[in-house]
Tab-separated table of C-alpha atoms and ligand atoms in Angstrom:
chain	number	residue	atom	x	y	z
A	1	MET	CA	13.893	-42.915	34.095
A	2	GLU	CA	10.240	-41.868	34.219
A	3	ALA	CA	8.031	-44.034	32.096
A	4	LYS	CA	6.250	-42.231	29.302
A	5	PRO	CA	2.528	-42.698	29.171
A	6	GLU	CA	1.357	-44.819	26.361
A	7	PHE	CA	0.240	-42.639	23.395
A	8	TYR	CA	-2.853	-44.713	22.360
A	9	GLY	CA	-4.073	-44.746	25.900
A	10	LEU	CA	-3.559	-40.970	26.343
A	11	LEU	CA	-5.800	-40.264	23.309
A	12	GLY	CA	-8.269	-42.971	24.339
A	13	VAL	CA	-8.001	-44.905	21.105
A	14	ASP	CA	-7.027	-48.398	20.418
A	15	ARG	CA	-3.935	-49.411	18.531
A	16	LYS	CA	-5.998	-50.108	15.326
A	17	ALA	CA	-7.489	-46.617	15.278
A	18	SER	CA	-7.710	-44.980	11.864
A	19	SER	CA	-6.046	-41.641	11.455
A	20	ASP	CA	-9.576	-40.007	11.419
A	21	GLU	CA	-10.350	-41.569	14.803
A	22	ILE	CA	-7.017	-40.364	16.087
A	23	ARG	CA	-7.537	-36.809	14.839
A	24	SER	CA	-11.022	-36.664	16.220
A	25	ALA	CA	-9.895	-37.898	19.629
A	26	TYR	CA	-7.169	-35.401	19.755
A	27	ARG	CA	-9.524	-32.560	18.745
A	28	LYS	CA	-11.873	-33.421	21.575
A	29	LEU	CA	-9.108	-33.685	24.175
A	30	ALA	CA	-7.242	-30.654	22.986
A	31	LEU	CA	-10.294	-28.472	23.288
A	32	LYS	CA	-10.794	-29.800	26.717
A	33	TYR	CA	-7.373	-29.289	27.969
A	34	HIS	CA	-6.218	-26.220	25.917
A	35	PRO	CA	-4.689	-23.694	28.256
A	36	ASP	CA	-6.824	-20.809	26.729
A	37	ARG	CA	-9.730	-22.715	28.319
A	38	ASN	CA	-7.880	-23.588	31.478
A	39	PRO	CA	-5.959	-20.513	32.438
A	40	GLY	CA	-3.583	-21.097	35.279
A	41	ASP	CA	-4.279	-24.858	35.411
A	42	ALA	CA	-0.984	-26.602	35.423
A	43	GLU	CA	-2.385	-29.999	35.343
A	44	ALA	CA	-4.432	-29.172	32.266
A	45	GLU	CA	-1.339	-27.719	30.629
A	46	ARG	CA	0.674	-30.887	31.413
A	47	LYS	CA	-2.247	-32.971	29.952
A	48	PHE	CA	-2.334	-30.808	26.770
A	49	LYS	CA	1.368	-31.220	26.181
A	50	GLU	CA	1.085	-34.948	26.621
A	51	ILE	CA	-1.782	-35.454	24.176
A	52	SER	CA	-0.184	-33.062	21.662
A	53	GLU	CA	2.977	-35.194	21.801
A	54	ALA	CA	0.994	-38.420	21.292
A	55	TYR	CA	-0.863	-36.890	18.391
A	56	ASP	CA	2.343	-35.739	16.822
A	57	VAL	CA	3.527	-39.303	16.740
A	58	LEU	CA	0.265	-41.055	15.926
A	59	SER	CA	-0.699	-38.683	13.161
A	60	ASP	CA	2.531	-39.312	11.303
A	61	GLU	CA	2.569	-42.545	9.502
A	62	GLN	CA	6.264	-43.087	9.844
A	63	LYS	CA	6.571	-42.215	13.459
A	64	ARG	CA	3.464	-44.320	14.300
A	65	LYS	CA	5.077	-47.380	12.682
A	66	LEU	CA	8.252	-46.867	14.612
A	67	TYR	CA	6.265	-46.409	17.793
A	68	ASP	CA	4.101	-49.470	17.114
A	69	GLN	CA	7.253	-51.649	16.726
A	70	TYR	CA	9.660	-50.264	19.213
A	71	GLY	CA	7.572	-48.077	21.525
A	72	HIS	CA	9.022	-44.765	22.775
A	73	GLU	CA	12.547	-46.168	22.237
A	74	GLY	CA	11.805	-46.283	18.496
A	75	LEU	CA	11.216	-42.579	18.238
A	76	ARG	CA	14.700	-41.747	19.436
A	77	GLY	CA	16.498	-39.727	16.813
A	78	THR	CA	13.334	-38.889	14.907
A	79	ALA	CA	12.412	-35.345	14.462
A	80	GLN	CA	10.240	-35.030	17.519
A	81	ARG	CA	8.857	-31.656	18.628
A	82	ASP	CA	9.685	-31.005	22.283
A	83	PHE	CA	6.423	-29.901	23.742
A	84	ARG	CA	8.011	-29.333	27.194
A	85	THR	CA	9.800	-26.349	26.020
A	86	GLY	CA	7.773	-25.317	23.006
A	87	SER	CA	5.284	-22.585	23.468
A	88	PHE	CA	1.615	-23.039	22.715
A	89	GLU	CA	2.096	-21.021	19.633
A	90	ASP	CA	4.669	-23.472	18.476
A	91	ILE	CA	2.149	-26.334	19.149
A	92	PHE	CA	-0.327	-24.256	17.118
A	93	ALA	CA	2.069	-23.982	14.249
A	94	ALA	CA	2.580	-27.625	14.394
A	95	PHE	CA	-1.005	-28.612	14.574
A	96	GLY	CA	-3.036	-25.743	13.638
A	97	ASP	CA	-3.011	-26.300	9.919
A	98	ILE	CA	-3.679	-29.998	9.770
A	99	PHE	CA	-7.247	-29.666	10.881
A	100	GLY	CA	-8.569	-28.018	7.811
A	101	GLU	CA	-11.468	-25.688	7.633
A	102	SER	CA	-13.705	-27.512	10.009
A	103	SER	CA	-11.064	-26.983	12.708
A	104	PRO	CA	-12.506	-26.265	16.196
A	105	PHE	CA	-9.384	-24.145	16.713
A	106	GLY	CA	-9.913	-22.047	13.753
A	107	ASP	CA	-11.316	-19.093	15.689
A	108	PHE	CA	-9.932	-19.199	19.061
A	109	PHE	CA	-6.379	-20.022	17.946
A	110	GLY	CA	-6.635	-17.232	15.524
A	111	GLN	CA	-7.651	-14.823	18.334
A	112	SER	CA	-5.294	-16.048	20.905
A	113	ARG	CA	-2.394	-15.400	18.638
A	114	GLY	CA	-3.476	-11.865	18.089
A	115	GLY	CA	-3.982	-11.811	14.309
A	116	ARG	CA	-2.634	-14.766	12.574
A	117	ARG	CA	-0.399	-13.115	9.992
A	118	GLY	CA	0.873	-10.426	12.211
A	119	SER	CA	-0.465	-7.189	10.670
A	120	ARG	CA	2.113	-4.975	8.855
A	121	ARG	CA	2.727	-1.352	9.327
A	122	GLY	CA	1.739	1.001	6.568
A	123	ALA	CA	4.526	2.320	4.321
A	124	SER	CA	6.568	5.408	5.406
A	125	LEU	CA	6.605	8.591	3.322
A	126	ARG	CA	9.273	11.082	2.870
A	127	VAL	CA	9.052	14.715	1.868
A	128	GLU	CA	11.541	17.360	1.478
A	129	LEU	CA	11.009	20.741	2.993
A	130	GLU	CA	12.950	23.946	2.623
A	131	VAL	CA	12.868	26.519	5.382
A	132	GLY	CA	14.239	29.930	5.744
A	133	PHE	CA	17.417	30.452	7.872
A	134	GLU	CA	15.472	32.533	10.474
A	135	GLU	CA	12.652	30.049	10.502
A	136	ALA	CA	15.020	27.201	11.240
A	137	ALA	CA	16.836	29.119	13.888
A	138	LEU	CA	13.656	30.370	15.641
A	139	GLY	CA	11.261	27.553	14.830
A	140	THR	CA	8.219	27.598	12.640
A	141	LYS	CA	5.188	25.702	11.515
A	142	LYS	CA	4.867	24.650	7.851
A	143	THR	CA	1.996	23.159	5.968
A	144	ILE	CA	2.788	20.481	3.555
A	145	GLU	CA	0.400	18.933	0.986
A	146	LEU	CA	0.790	15.256	0.314
A	147	THR	CA	-1.150	12.400	-1.248
A	148	ARG	CA	-1.248	9.193	0.764
A	149	HIS	CA	-3.274	5.990	1.151
A	150	GLU	CA	-5.812	6.111	3.892
A	151	LEU	CA	-8.452	3.691	5.165
A	152	CYS	CA	-11.385	3.789	2.781
A	153	GLY	CA	-14.068	5.738	4.612
A	154	THR	CA	-16.868	3.804	2.924
A	155	CYS	CA	-15.846	0.334	3.966
A	156	ARG	CA	-13.484	1.299	6.847
A	157	GLY	CA	-10.805	-0.516	5.295
A	158	SER	CA	-12.518	-3.861	5.011
A	159	GLY	CA	-12.667	-3.660	1.238
A	160	ALA	CA	-16.194	-5.157	1.283
A	161	LYS	CA	-19.270	-3.427	-0.101
A	162	ALA	CA	-21.420	-1.811	2.596
A	163	GLY	CA	-23.556	-4.274	4.384
A	164	THR	CA	-21.333	-7.255	3.489
A	165	SER	CA	-18.172	-8.346	5.100
A	166	PRO	CA	-15.176	-10.297	3.961
A	167	VAL	CA	-15.624	-14.048	4.358
A	168	SER	CA	-13.232	-16.430	5.842
A	169	CYS	CA	-11.161	-18.041	3.105
A	170	LYS	CA	-12.360	-21.632	2.474
A	171	SER	CA	-9.115	-23.039	1.342
A	172	CYS	CA	-7.341	-22.232	4.547
A	173	GLY	CA	-9.996	-21.939	7.054
A	174	GLY	CA	-9.044	-18.243	7.587
A	175	ARG	CA	-5.518	-18.971	8.679
A	176	GLY	CA	-3.894	-17.539	5.809
A	177	VAL	CA	-1.500	-20.626	5.620
A	178	VAL	CA	-2.061	-24.177	4.372
A	179	ALA	CA	-0.009	-27.249	5.321
A	180	ARG	CA	1.523	-29.245	2.753
A	181	ASN	CA	2.740	-32.822	3.386
A	182	ALA	CA	6.529	-32.924	2.470
A	183	GLY	CA	7.165	-36.440	3.226
A	184	PHE	CA	8.171	-36.647	6.833
A	185	PHE	CA	6.982	-33.232	7.812
A	186	MET	CA	4.086	-30.855	7.503
A	187	VAL	CA	5.244	-27.752	5.880
A	188	GLN	CA	3.384	-24.423	6.096
A	189	GLN	CA	2.913	-22.244	3.161
A	190	THR	CA	1.011	-19.078	2.375
A	191	CYS	CA	-2.506	-19.851	1.199
A	192	PRO	CA	-2.661	-19.439	-2.511
A	193	SER	CA	-6.369	-18.649	-2.611
A	194	CYS	CA	-6.307	-15.594	-0.401
A	195	GLY	CA	-2.686	-14.700	-0.544
A	196	GLY	CA	-2.303	-15.081	3.227
A	197	GLU	CA	-5.109	-12.768	4.043
A	198	GLY	CA	-7.294	-15.366	5.542
A	199	THR	CA	-10.357	-13.681	4.231
A	200	ARG	CA	-11.857	-13.146	0.854
A	201	ILE	CA	-14.003	-10.295	-0.356
A	202	GLU	CA	-17.071	-11.516	-2.290
A	203	VAL	CA	-18.594	-8.139	-3.092
A	204	PRO	CA	-15.958	-5.454	-3.232
A	205	CYS	CA	-16.510	-1.903	-1.958
A	206	GLY	CA	-17.236	0.334	-4.946
A	207	ASP	CA	-15.086	3.301	-3.697
A	208	CYS	CA	-11.845	1.490	-3.193
A	209	ARG	CA	-12.534	-1.547	-5.463
A	210	GLY	CA	-11.861	-3.899	-2.516
A	211	ALA	CA	-8.398	-2.480	-1.659
A	212	GLY	CA	-9.684	-1.080	1.606
A	213	LEU	CA	-7.511	2.029	1.063
A	214	GLN	CA	-8.093	5.133	-0.945
A	215	ARG	CA	-5.681	7.779	-1.989
A	216	ALA	CA	-6.302	11.123	-0.287
A	217	LYS	CA	-4.666	14.586	-0.424
A	218	ARG	CA	-3.879	15.844	2.811
A	219	GLU	CA	-2.539	19.123	4.312
A	220	ILE	CA	-0.309	18.382	7.297
A	221	GLU	CA	1.101	20.889	9.666
A	222	ILE	CA	4.732	20.211	10.608
A	223	SER	CA	6.141	22.008	13.587
A	224	ILE	CA	9.812	22.674	13.035
A	225	PRO	CA	11.562	23.161	16.306
A	226	ALA	CA	13.840	26.074	16.877
A	227	GLY	CA	17.571	25.429	16.203
A	228	ILE	CA	17.012	22.674	13.608
A	229	GLU	CA	20.019	22.225	11.405
A	230	ASN	CA	20.431	21.899	7.734
A	231	ALA	CA	19.701	18.263	6.361
A	232	THR	CA	17.906	17.045	9.450
A	233	ARG	CA	15.466	14.261	9.091
A	234	MET	CA	12.394	14.668	11.226
A	235	ARG	CA	9.953	11.906	11.931
A	236	VAL	CA	6.253	12.734	12.165
A	237	GLY	CA	4.730	9.514	13.708
A	238	GLY	CA	1.708	7.906	12.115
A	239	GLN	CA	1.338	10.342	9.159
A	240	GLY	CA	2.565	7.850	6.519
A	241	GLU	CA	0.404	5.413	4.556
A	242	ALA	CA	-2.374	3.441	6.226
A	243	SER	CA	-1.790	-0.247	6.808
A	244	ARG	CA	-3.426	-2.698	4.409
A	245	ASP	CA	-4.291	-5.090	7.140
A	246	GLY	CA	-5.269	-3.218	10.237
A	247	GLY	CA	-1.667	-2.519	11.461
A	248	PRO	CA	-0.474	0.892	12.469
A	249	SER	CA	0.075	3.703	9.887
A	250	GLY	CA	3.598	4.283	8.684
A	251	ASP	CA	5.557	7.466	9.528
A	252	LEU	CA	6.209	10.647	7.691
A	253	TYR	CA	9.806	11.614	7.344
A	254	CYS	CA	10.529	15.236	6.572
A	255	ASP	CA	13.999	16.014	5.416
A	256	ILE	CA	14.562	19.702	6.305
A	257	TYR	CA	16.840	21.861	4.275
A	258	VAL	CA	17.766	25.275	5.510
A	259	LYS	CA	18.200	28.022	3.014
A	260	GLU	CA	21.415	30.137	3.188
A	261	HIS	CA	21.072	33.627	4.655
A	262	LYS	CA	22.229	36.737	2.956
A	263	TYR	CA	24.706	37.612	5.715
A	264	PHE	CA	24.278	35.247	8.663
A	265	LYS	CA	26.054	31.907	8.784
A	266	ARG	CA	25.628	29.261	11.412
A	267	GLN	CA	28.440	27.485	13.218
A	268	GLU	CA	26.885	25.069	15.714
A	269	ASN	CA	24.768	27.394	17.842
A	270	ASN	CA	26.739	30.572	17.105
A	271	ILE	CA	25.821	32.985	14.364
A	272	ILE	CA	28.781	34.428	12.342
A	273	LEU	CA	28.337	37.837	10.778
A	274	GLU	CA	30.837	39.675	8.751
A	275	LEU	CA	30.421	43.317	9.347
A	276	PRO	CA	31.971	46.044	7.267
A	277	VAL	CA	32.869	49.136	9.144
A	278	SER	CA	34.434	52.320	7.895
A	279	PHE	CA	38.098	53.102	8.481
A	280	ALA	CA	36.986	56.024	10.718
A	281	GLN	CA	34.706	53.787	12.760
A	282	ALA	CA	37.390	51.180	13.180
A	283	ALA	CA	40.070	53.895	14.051
A	284	MET	CA	37.964	56.032	16.426
A	285	GLY	CA	35.549	53.393	17.617
A	286	ALA	CA	31.734	53.545	17.254
A	287	GLU	CA	28.488	52.371	18.674
A	288	ILE	CA	26.518	50.709	15.750
A	289	ASP	CA	23.235	48.790	15.323
A	290	VAL	CA	23.923	45.323	14.112
A	291	PRO	CA	21.236	42.861	12.792
A	292	THR	CA	20.832	39.715	14.850
A	293	LEU	CA	18.348	36.813	14.641
A	294	HIS	CA	16.528	38.649	17.441
A	295	GLY	CA	16.334	42.021	15.980
A	296	LYS	CA	18.788	44.879	15.804
A	297	HIS	CA	21.188	45.217	18.701
A	298	SER	CA	23.770	47.896	19.545
A	299	LEU	CA	27.450	46.862	19.337
A	300	ARG	CA	30.478	48.851	20.469
A	301	ILE	CA	33.392	48.913	18.005
A	302	PRO	CA	36.430	49.651	20.131
A	303	ARG	CA	38.800	52.342	19.096
A	304	GLY	CA	41.613	50.906	16.914
A	305	THR	CA	39.754	47.827	15.803
A	306	LEU	CA	41.627	45.912	13.068
A	307	SER	CA	40.144	44.311	10.168
A	308	GLY	CA	39.392	40.630	11.002
A	309	ALA	CA	38.717	41.386	14.723
A	310	MET	CA	36.069	39.229	16.261
A	311	LEU	CA	33.532	40.715	18.546
A	312	ARG	CA	31.143	38.633	20.535
A	313	MET	CA	27.481	39.456	21.088
A	314	ARG	CA	26.525	37.085	23.919
A	315	GLY	CA	23.279	35.182	23.763
A	316	GLN	CA	22.472	36.470	20.270
A	317	GLY	CA	22.895	33.051	18.586
A	318	VAL	CA	20.651	30.003	18.092
A	319	THR	CA	19.135	27.955	20.825
A	320	GLY	CA	20.066	24.271	20.134
A	321	VAL	CA	17.300	22.053	18.998
A	322	ASP	CA	17.445	20.265	22.425
A	323	GLY	CA	16.415	23.602	24.017
A	324	ARG	CA	19.768	24.117	25.737
A	325	GLY	CA	22.599	26.494	25.265
A	326	ARG	CA	21.899	29.421	23.161
A	327	GLY	CA	24.949	30.478	21.247
A	328	ASP	CA	26.464	33.935	20.593
A	329	GLN	CA	26.701	36.028	17.554
A	330	ILE	CA	30.184	36.586	16.509
A	331	VAL	CA	30.812	39.617	14.473
A	332	ILE	CA	33.907	39.658	12.225
A	333	VAL	CA	34.865	43.130	11.535
A	334	THR	CA	36.060	44.029	8.116
A	335	VAL	CA	37.360	47.588	7.532
A	336	ALA	CA	35.925	48.854	4.368
A	337	VAL	CA	38.016	51.049	1.943
A	338	PRO	CA	35.827	53.359	-0.094
A	339	ALA	CA	36.085	52.978	-3.721
A	340	LYS	CA	34.884	56.380	-4.513
A	341	LEU	CA	35.699	59.643	-2.672
A	342	THR	CA	33.948	63.037	-2.692
A	343	LYS	CA	36.094	66.003	-3.200
A	344	ARG	CA	35.811	67.001	0.346
A	345	GLN	CA	36.596	63.493	1.632
A	346	GLU	CA	39.725	63.342	-0.560
A	347	GLU	CA	40.813	66.774	0.822
A	348	LEU	CA	40.390	65.463	4.328
A	349	LEU	CA	42.227	62.313	3.561
A	350	GLN	CA	45.147	64.313	1.920
A	351	GLU	CA	45.473	66.220	5.206
A	352	PHE	CA	45.260	63.022	7.238
A	353	ALA	CA	48.071	61.507	5.076
A	354	LYS	CA	50.266	64.546	5.475
A	355	ILE	CA	50.016	64.371	9.274
A	356	GLU	CA	50.600	60.630	9.109
A	357	LEU	CA	53.720	61.079	7.101
A	358	GLU	CA	54.998	63.559	9.485
A	359	ASN	CA	54.545	61.265	12.433
A	360	LEU	CA	56.256	58.448	10.631
A	361	GLY	CA	59.426	60.472	10.095
A	362	LYS	CA	61.599	58.518	7.586
A	363	LYS	CA	59.980	55.143	8.310
A	364	ASN	CA	57.592	53.304	6.015
A	365	TRP	CA	54.054	52.518	7.131
A	366	TRP	CA	54.826	48.699	7.300
A	367	GLU	CA	57.925	49.355	9.378
A	368	LYS	CA	55.799	51.132	11.948
A	369	VAL	CA	53.277	48.246	11.914
A	370	PHE	CA	55.907	45.578	12.283
A	371	GLY	CA	57.906	47.622	14.764
A	372	SER	CA	61.169	47.406	12.933
B	1	ZN	ZN1	-13.732	0.821	0.482
B	2	ZN	ZN1	-6.747	-18.721	2.371
């Protein structure tokens, strides 16, 4: 087994060193060997891990006692951080807070971790939007009005009065967390003075009263893609509330509701249209202009079309929201029976009925239809 270096020797202090002396020695060495200052230097990295491990033990009264009495053997089974596998962020988490506000790490640890609290995204907003049937089928642009929180233009979100800036919190040294000694361990908790912000505003911005955000009324144009279906949730990236701490803005969700049409119905990408035709048109066939999403188009009603027959108008449906596969218009023919007749119409129908009756012979009309 490889012999572990002796902890006091590593930190360059003697066995009677006070905790202040140990801390100060570690600070000096940690700054020297910190990987941020020695990028790519494996030897410095190894050294940094060693001294960090030594400090972990010697800064803890209990562990130090065990180490003094039994050496490395005495630390077996104690809660010991494994610096060989722990990331440097873990090491920071273990040590960063015990230095207090005068910490030489205060700034560069903060930066190297890319924002100590991890900034939060702004809240998302949701709006409901009703669009016409044709607008949804063909695509449209809609302008909506909403009120949201945006970065205060006066202080650019800092919350501090112009000419001043937020100051680092004295209680936590700007880290947003403080360490509390819970017996054996150091426990991190959110700094009660700054609520985890790490900074405090001494003179608040007059416009946002220090919040850094202001409510603003905005008109936002939403592009609604052709083919969108009823009850579709659209995400408009970054148009939600601004972040309170420098993170990205939230998103805006638009719930799209499509109004019903007077006579078109949608079935996937097909349009269904019920088309009343007269008995004469159905019987003799006709060429009629039929409304479609894309204007009026001519449709041939074949001779002898029955009520309920389906006629297909190719390519006259909706293009799917993915831009592929335009559907058809399906025309369901209904043969209309006139409720009122003019005298002349009635005469002609009487004549028609007479001829029909002669053709039927002794059969009923239904017997002819069913062929019995
Ligand atoms: Zn402001
Ligand atoms: Zn604080």
